[in-house]
Coordinates of C-alpha atoms in Angstrom, one line a residue:
X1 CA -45.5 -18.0 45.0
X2 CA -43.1 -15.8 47.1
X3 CA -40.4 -18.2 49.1
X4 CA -41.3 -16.0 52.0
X5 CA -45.2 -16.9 52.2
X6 CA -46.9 -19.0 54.7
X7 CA -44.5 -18.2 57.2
X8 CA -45.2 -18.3 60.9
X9 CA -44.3 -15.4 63.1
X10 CA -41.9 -16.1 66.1
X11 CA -44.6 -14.8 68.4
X12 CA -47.2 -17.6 67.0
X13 CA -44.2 -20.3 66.7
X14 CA -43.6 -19.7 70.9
X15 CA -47.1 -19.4 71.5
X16 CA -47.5 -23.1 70.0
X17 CA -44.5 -25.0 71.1
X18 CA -45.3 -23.4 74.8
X19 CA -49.2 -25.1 74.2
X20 CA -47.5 -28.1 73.5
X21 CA -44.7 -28.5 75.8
X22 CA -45.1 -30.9 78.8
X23 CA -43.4 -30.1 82.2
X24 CA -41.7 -32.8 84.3
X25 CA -43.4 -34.0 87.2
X26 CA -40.9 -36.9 88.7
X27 CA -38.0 -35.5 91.3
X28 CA -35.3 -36.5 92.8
X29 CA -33.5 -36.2 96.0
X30 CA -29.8 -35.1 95.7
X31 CA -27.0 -33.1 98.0
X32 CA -26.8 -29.7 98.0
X33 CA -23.5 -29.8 97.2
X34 CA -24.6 -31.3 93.9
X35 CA -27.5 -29.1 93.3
X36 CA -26.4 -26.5 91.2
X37 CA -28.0 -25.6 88.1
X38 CA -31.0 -28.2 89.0
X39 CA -34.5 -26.9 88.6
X40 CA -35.9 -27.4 92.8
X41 CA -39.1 -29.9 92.5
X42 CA -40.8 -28.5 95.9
X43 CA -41.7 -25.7 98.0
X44 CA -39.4 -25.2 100.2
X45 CA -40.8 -23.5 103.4
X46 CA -38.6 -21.8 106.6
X47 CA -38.0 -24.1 109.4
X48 CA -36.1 -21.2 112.1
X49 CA -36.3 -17.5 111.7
X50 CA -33.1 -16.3 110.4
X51 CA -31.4 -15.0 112.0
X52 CA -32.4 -17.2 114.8
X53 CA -32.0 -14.4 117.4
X54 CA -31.1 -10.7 117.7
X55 CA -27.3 -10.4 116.7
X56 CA -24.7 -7.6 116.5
X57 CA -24.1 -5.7 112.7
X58 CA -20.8 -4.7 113.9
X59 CA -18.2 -5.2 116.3
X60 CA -19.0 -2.8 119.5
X61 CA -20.3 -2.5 122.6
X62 CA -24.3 -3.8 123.6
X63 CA -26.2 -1.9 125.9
X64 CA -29.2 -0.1 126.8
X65 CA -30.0 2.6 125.1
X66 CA -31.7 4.3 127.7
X67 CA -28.2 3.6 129.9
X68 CA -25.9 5.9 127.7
X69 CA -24.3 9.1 128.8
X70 CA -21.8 11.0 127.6
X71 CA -20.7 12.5 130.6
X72 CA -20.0 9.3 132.4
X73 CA -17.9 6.5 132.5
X74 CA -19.6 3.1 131.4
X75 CA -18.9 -0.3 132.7
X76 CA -18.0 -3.3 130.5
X77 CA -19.7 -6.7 132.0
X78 CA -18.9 -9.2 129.4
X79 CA -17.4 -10.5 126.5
X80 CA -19.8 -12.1 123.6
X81 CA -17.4 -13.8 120.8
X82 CA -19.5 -14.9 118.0
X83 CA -20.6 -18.8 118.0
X84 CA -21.3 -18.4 122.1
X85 CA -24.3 -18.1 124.1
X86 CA -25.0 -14.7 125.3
X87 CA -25.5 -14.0 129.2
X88 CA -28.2 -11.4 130.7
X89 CA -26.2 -8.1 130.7
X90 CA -25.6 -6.3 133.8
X91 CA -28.0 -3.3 134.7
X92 CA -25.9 -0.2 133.5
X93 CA -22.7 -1.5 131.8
X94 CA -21.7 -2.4 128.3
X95 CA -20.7 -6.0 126.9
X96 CA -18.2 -6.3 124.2
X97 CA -19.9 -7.5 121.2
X98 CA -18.1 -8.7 117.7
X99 CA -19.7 -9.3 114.1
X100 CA -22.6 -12.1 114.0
X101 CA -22.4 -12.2 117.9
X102 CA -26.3 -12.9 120.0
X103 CA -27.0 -9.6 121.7
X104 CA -27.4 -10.2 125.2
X105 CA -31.2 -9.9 127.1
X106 CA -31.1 -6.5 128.4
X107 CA -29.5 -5.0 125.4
X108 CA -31.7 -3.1 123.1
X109 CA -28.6 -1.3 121.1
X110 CA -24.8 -1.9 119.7
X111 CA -22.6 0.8 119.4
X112 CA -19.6 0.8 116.9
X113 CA -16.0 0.5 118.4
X114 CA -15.4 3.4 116.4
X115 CA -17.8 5.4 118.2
X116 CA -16.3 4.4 121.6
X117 CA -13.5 5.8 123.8
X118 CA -12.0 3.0 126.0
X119 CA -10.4 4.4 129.2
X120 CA -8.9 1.8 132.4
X121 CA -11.9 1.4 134.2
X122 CA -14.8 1.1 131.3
X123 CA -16.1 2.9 128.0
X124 CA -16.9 6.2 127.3
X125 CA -19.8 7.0 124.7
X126 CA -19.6 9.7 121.5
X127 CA -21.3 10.3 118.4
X128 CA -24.9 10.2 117.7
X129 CA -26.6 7.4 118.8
X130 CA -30.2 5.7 118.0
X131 CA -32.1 3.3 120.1
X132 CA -31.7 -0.3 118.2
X133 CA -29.1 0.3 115.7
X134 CA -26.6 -2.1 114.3
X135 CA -29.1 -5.2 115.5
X136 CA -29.9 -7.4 113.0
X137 CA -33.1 -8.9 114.7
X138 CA -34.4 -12.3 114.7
X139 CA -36.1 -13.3 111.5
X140 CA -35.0 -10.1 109.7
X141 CA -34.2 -12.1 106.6
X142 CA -36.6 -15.0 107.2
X143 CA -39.5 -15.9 109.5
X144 CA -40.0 -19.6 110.5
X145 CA -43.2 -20.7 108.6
X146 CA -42.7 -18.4 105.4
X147 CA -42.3 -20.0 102.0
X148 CA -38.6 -19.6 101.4
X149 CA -37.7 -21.0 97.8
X150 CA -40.5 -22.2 94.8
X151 CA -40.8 -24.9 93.1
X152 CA -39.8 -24.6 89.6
X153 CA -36.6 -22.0 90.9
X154 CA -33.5 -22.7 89.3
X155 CA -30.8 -23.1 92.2
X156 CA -28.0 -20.6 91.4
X157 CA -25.2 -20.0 94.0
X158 CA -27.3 -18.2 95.9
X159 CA -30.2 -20.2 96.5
X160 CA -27.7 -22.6 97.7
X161 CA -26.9 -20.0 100.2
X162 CA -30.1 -19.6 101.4
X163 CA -31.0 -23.4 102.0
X164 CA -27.5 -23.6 103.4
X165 CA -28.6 -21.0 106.2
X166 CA -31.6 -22.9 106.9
X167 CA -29.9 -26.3 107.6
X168 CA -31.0 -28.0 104.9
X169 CA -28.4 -30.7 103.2
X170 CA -30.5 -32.3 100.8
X171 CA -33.1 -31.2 98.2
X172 CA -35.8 -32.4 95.9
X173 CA -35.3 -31.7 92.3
X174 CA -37.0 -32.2 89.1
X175 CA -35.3 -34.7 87.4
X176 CA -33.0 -33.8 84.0
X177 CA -34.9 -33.6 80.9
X178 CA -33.2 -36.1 78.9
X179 CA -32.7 -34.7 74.8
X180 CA -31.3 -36.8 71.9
X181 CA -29.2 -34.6 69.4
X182 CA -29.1 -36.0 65.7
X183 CA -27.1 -34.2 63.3
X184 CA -28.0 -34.9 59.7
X185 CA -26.0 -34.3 56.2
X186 CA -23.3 -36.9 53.8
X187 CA -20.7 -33.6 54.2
X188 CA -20.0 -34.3 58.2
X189 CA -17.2 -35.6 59.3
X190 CA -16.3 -35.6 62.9
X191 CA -13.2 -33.3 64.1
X192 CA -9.6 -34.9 64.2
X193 CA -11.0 -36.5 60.8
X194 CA -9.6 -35.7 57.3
X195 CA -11.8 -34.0 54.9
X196 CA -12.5 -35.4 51.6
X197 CA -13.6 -33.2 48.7
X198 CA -17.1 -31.8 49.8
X199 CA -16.7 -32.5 53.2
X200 CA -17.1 -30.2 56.5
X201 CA -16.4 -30.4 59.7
X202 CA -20.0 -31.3 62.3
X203 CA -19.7 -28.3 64.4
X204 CA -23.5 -28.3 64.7
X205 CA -22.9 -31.5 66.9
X206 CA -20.4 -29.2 69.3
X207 CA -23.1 -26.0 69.1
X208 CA -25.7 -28.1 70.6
X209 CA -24.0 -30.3 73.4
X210 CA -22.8 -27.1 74.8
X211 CA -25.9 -25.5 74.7
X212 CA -27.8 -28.4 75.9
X213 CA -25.4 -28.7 79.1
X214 CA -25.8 -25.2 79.5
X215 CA -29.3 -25.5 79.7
X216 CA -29.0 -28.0 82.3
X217 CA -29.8 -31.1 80.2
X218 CA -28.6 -34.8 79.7
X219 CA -28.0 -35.7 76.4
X220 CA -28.8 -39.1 76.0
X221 CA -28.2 -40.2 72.2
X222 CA -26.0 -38.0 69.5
X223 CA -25.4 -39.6 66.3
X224 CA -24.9 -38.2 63.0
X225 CA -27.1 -39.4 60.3
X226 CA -26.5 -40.1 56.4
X227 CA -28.8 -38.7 54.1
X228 CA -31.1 -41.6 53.5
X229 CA -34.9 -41.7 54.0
X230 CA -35.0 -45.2 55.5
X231 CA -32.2 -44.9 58.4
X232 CA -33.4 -40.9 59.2
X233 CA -36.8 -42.4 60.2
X234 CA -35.3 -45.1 62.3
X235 CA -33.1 -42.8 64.1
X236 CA -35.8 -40.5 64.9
X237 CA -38.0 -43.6 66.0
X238 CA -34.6 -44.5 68.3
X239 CA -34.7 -41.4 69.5
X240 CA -38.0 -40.5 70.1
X241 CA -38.1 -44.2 72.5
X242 CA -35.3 -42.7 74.4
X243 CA -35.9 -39.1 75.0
X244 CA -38.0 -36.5 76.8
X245 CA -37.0 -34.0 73.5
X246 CA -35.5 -34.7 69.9
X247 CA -33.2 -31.9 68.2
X248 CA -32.3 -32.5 64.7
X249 CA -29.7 -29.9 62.7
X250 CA -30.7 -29.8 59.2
X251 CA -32.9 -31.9 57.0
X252 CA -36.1 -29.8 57.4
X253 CA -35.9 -27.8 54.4
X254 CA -37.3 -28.6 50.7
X255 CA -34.3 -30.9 48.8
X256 CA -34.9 -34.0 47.6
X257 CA -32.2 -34.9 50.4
X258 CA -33.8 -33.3 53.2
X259 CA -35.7 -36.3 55.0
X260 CA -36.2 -35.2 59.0
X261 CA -39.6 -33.1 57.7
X262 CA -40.6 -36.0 55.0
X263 CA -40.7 -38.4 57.8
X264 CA -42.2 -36.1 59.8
X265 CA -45.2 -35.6 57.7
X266 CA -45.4 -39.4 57.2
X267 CA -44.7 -41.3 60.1
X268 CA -45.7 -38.6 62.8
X269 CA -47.2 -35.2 63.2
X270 CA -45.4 -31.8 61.7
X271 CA -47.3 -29.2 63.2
X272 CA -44.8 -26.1 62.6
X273 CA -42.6 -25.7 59.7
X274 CA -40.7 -22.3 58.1
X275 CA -40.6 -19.4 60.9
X276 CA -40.5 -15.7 60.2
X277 CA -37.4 -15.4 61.6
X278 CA -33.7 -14.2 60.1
X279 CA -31.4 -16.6 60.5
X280 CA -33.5 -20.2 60.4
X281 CA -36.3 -19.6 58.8
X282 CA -36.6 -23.8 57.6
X283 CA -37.2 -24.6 61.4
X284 CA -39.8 -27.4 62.3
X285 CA -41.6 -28.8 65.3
X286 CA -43.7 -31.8 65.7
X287 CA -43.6 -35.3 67.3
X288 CA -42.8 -39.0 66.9
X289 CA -44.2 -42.0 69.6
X290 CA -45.3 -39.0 71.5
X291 CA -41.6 -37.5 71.8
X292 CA -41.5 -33.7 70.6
X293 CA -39.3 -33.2 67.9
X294 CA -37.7 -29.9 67.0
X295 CA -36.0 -29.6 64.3
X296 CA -33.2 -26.9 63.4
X297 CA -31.8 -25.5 60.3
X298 CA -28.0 -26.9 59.2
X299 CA -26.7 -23.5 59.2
X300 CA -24.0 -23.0 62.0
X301 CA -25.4 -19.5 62.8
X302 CA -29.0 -20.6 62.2
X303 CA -28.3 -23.6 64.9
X304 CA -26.9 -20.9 67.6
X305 CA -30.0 -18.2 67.1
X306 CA -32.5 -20.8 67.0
X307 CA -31.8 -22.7 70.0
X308 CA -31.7 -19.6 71.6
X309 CA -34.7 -18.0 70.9
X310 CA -37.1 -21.0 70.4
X311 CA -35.6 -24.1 71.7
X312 CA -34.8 -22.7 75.4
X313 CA -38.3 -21.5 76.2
X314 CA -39.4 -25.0 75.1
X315 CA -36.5 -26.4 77.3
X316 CA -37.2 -24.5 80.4
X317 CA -40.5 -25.1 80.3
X318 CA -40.8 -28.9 80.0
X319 CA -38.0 -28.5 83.0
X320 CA -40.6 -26.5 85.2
X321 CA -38.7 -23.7 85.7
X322 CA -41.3 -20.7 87.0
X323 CA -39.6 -17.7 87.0
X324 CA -39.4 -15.4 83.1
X325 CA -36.9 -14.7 81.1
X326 CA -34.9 -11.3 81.4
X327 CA -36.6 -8.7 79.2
X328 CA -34.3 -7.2 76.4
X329 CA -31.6 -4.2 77.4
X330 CA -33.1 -1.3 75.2
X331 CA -30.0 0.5 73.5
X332 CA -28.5 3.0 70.9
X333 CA -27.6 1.0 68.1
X334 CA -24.5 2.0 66.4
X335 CA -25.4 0.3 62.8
X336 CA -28.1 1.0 60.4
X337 CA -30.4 -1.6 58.4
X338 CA -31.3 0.3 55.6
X339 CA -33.7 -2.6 53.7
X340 CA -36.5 -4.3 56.4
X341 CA -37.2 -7.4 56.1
X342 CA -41.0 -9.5 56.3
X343 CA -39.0 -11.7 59.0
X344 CA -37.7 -10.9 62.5
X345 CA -34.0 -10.6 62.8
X346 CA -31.8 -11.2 65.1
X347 CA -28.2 -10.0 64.4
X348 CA -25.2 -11.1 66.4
X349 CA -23.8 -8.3 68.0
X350 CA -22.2 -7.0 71.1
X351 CA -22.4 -3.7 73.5
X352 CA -19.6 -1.2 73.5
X353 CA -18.7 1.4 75.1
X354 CA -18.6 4.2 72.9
X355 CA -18.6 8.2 72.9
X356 CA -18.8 7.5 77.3
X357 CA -22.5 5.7 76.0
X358 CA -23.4 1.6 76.1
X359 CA -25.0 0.7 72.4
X360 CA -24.8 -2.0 70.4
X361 CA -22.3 -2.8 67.4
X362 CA -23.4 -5.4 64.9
X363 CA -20.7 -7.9 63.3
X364 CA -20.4 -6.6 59.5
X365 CA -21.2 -10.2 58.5
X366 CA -24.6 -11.9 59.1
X367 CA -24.5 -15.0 57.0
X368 CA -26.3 -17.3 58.3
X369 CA -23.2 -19.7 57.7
X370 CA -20.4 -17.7 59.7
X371 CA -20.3 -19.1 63.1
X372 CA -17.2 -16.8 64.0
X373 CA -19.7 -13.8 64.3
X374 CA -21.3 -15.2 67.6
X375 CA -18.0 -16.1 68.9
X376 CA -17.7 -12.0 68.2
X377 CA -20.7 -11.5 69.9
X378 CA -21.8 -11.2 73.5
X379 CA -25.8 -11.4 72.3
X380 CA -28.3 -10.7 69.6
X381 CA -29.9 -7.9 68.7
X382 CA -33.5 -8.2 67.8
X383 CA -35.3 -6.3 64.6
X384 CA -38.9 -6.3 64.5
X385 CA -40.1 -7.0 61.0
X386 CA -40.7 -4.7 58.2
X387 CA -38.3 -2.3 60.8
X388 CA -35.4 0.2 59.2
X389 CA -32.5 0.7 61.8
X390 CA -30.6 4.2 61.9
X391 CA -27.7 5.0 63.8
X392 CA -29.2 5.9 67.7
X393 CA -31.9 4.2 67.5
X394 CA -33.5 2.0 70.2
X395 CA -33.1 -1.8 70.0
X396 CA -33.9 -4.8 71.9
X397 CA -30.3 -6.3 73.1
X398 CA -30.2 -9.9 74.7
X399 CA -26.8 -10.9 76.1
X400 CA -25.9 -14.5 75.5
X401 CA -26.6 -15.4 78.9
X402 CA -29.6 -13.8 79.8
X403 CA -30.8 -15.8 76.8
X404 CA -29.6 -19.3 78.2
X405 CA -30.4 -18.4 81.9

């Protein structure tokens, strides 16, 4: 029998780890000064228009439209500094207005200083001028009542903004989804170790705890485990007791020394195993005590592409976020793949400027063992299966972070 039969397609693998995934409920208070990066746990709806009255674009003059004449001199009745209350303007004159400042009742207009002459005993008027410019009016950006922010919205910089402006200081959010790492394989030694004959160095370990805090996680248990059937299964028990989500790095394939999926099949439920996908095609998913378990290929690169293309969905899921995923960048590519493959690629690559044009450049090698290609990268570029690639034409490009976003 082929070695590529029975495989699952990555569509089918998404489609079944999204079925199974289970999002958070439970949420916690915490600061807004502390809410970056946390998935928000309610709606969050407006409590004051903002702004909360009409103000000033610009710094100028206020007045009524209706008042302005070029021919004549205008009076100026006031002064309106920003942060201060406005008072009723005076019928025919002008009140000096600056950036942010409440226009005055009476005022239906703002005129830019540069727009304005100012002579000893007032302001005279040039330019074109329109009834209501340079008013940003009371609830232009929000209305009191309106549903502001979602549930399930991951709070970037800017949503902090925006709850900022609304006066609120504290927020619910879900609470972190809590994911044990096990790395598994005799070779691994930890860095700032000494290698023995046969050893390697665990970057797999590293890979993932970045990823994982990118992703807005808490690891709470990494351990590297020996290659014994008896101690794999009690890790993953361990683990399984104390986390929302297991990730394993190797062990799933078919040696005699690869025990994550024999304990898998025999002590809990493998319900995914081999993926159409190039790198990490030995790539399983099931459960133990009622904990999902995913488990990775031991291939740096395989790790990396993985995580990123079928971990994260199942990650930012189970967190509740709500909003989708960026869609792929469609480029030029400026590499060929001559030989297709049954399996979908993704090939670590970056996009370049080249001939005055954005396409994509491939990394010459794509072992699925050389981890300095993705440090080469800035994304993966995906190949549909059974798909030749020539010089120019149109591929799906992720960057790195749109993928972990």
């Amino acid at each position: 029998m082929s070695r590529n039969a029975n495989l699952t397609s990555v569509d089918d693998a998404l489609a079944h780890l999204l079925s199974q995934a289970r999002p958070l409920t439970g949420t916690e208070p915490v600061a807004l000064t502390a809410a970056l990066g946390r998935v928000l746990g309610e709606d969050i709806t407006v409590p004051l228009n903002v702004p909360p009255a009409d103000n000033s674009a610009v710094d100028g003059y206020a007045l009524r439209y209706d008042d302005i004449d070029p021919e004549r001199t205008m009076a100026v009745s006031g002064r309106i500094p920003a942060g201060h209350a406005a008072a009723p303007l005076a019928p025919g004159s002008a009140a000096r207005i600056f950036t942010g400042s409440e226009v005055p009742p009476g005022a239906d207009t703002v005129v830019m200083q540069e727009q304005v002459e100012v002579v000893s005993d007032g302001i005279r008027i040039g330019g074109e001028q329109r009834r209501g410019q340079n008013i940003r009016r009371c609830g232009q950006d929000l209305r009191q009542g309106e549903r502001a922010l979602s549930r399930g919205t991951l709070l970037r910089p800017q949503e902090l903004g925006l709850l900022a402006s609304l006066g609120i200081a504290e927020v619910q959010v879900i609470r972190r989804y809590r994911v044990a790492v096990l790395t598994t394989g005799d070779e691994l030694v930890e860095p700032g170790m000494p290698l023995a004959p046969g050893q390697i160095y665990n970057s797999n370990r590293f890979t993932l705890l970045g990823l994982l805090e990118q992703a807005g996680c808490d690891v709470v248990l990494c351990e590297t485990l020996r290659d014994e059937r008896e101690a794999t299964g009690q890790a993953l028990l361990a683990a399984a007791q104390a986390a929302d989500l297991v990730i394993t790095s190797g062990g799933v394939s078919v040696g005699e020394e690869d025990h994550v999926r024999a304990v898998l099949e025999s002590q809990g439920d493998l319900s995914l195993w081999r993926l159409a996908i190039k790198p990490g095609k030995p790539l399983a998913f099931g459960g133990l005590a009622r904990t999902p378990i995913l488990g990775l290929p031991g291939n740096p690169a395989a790790v990396l592409v993985t995580f990123l293309v079928v971990a994260t969905p199942f990650i930012r899921h189970c967190q509740g976020r709500t909003t989708p995923r960026r869609p792929a960048e469609q480029l030029p590519a400026a590499f060929s793949i001559e030989k297709p493959s049954i399996r979908r690629e993704f090939i670590r690559a970056r996009k370049e400027w080249l001939d005055g044009a954005a396409q994509v450049t491939a990394y010459p090698n794509q072992s699925s063992g050389v981890l300095s290609s993705a440090c080469w990268a800035d994304g993966l570029a995906m190949i549909p299966e059974h798909t030749v690639v020539s010089p120019g034409d149109t591929i799906s490009y992720y960057s790195f972070s749109d993928l972990m976003e």
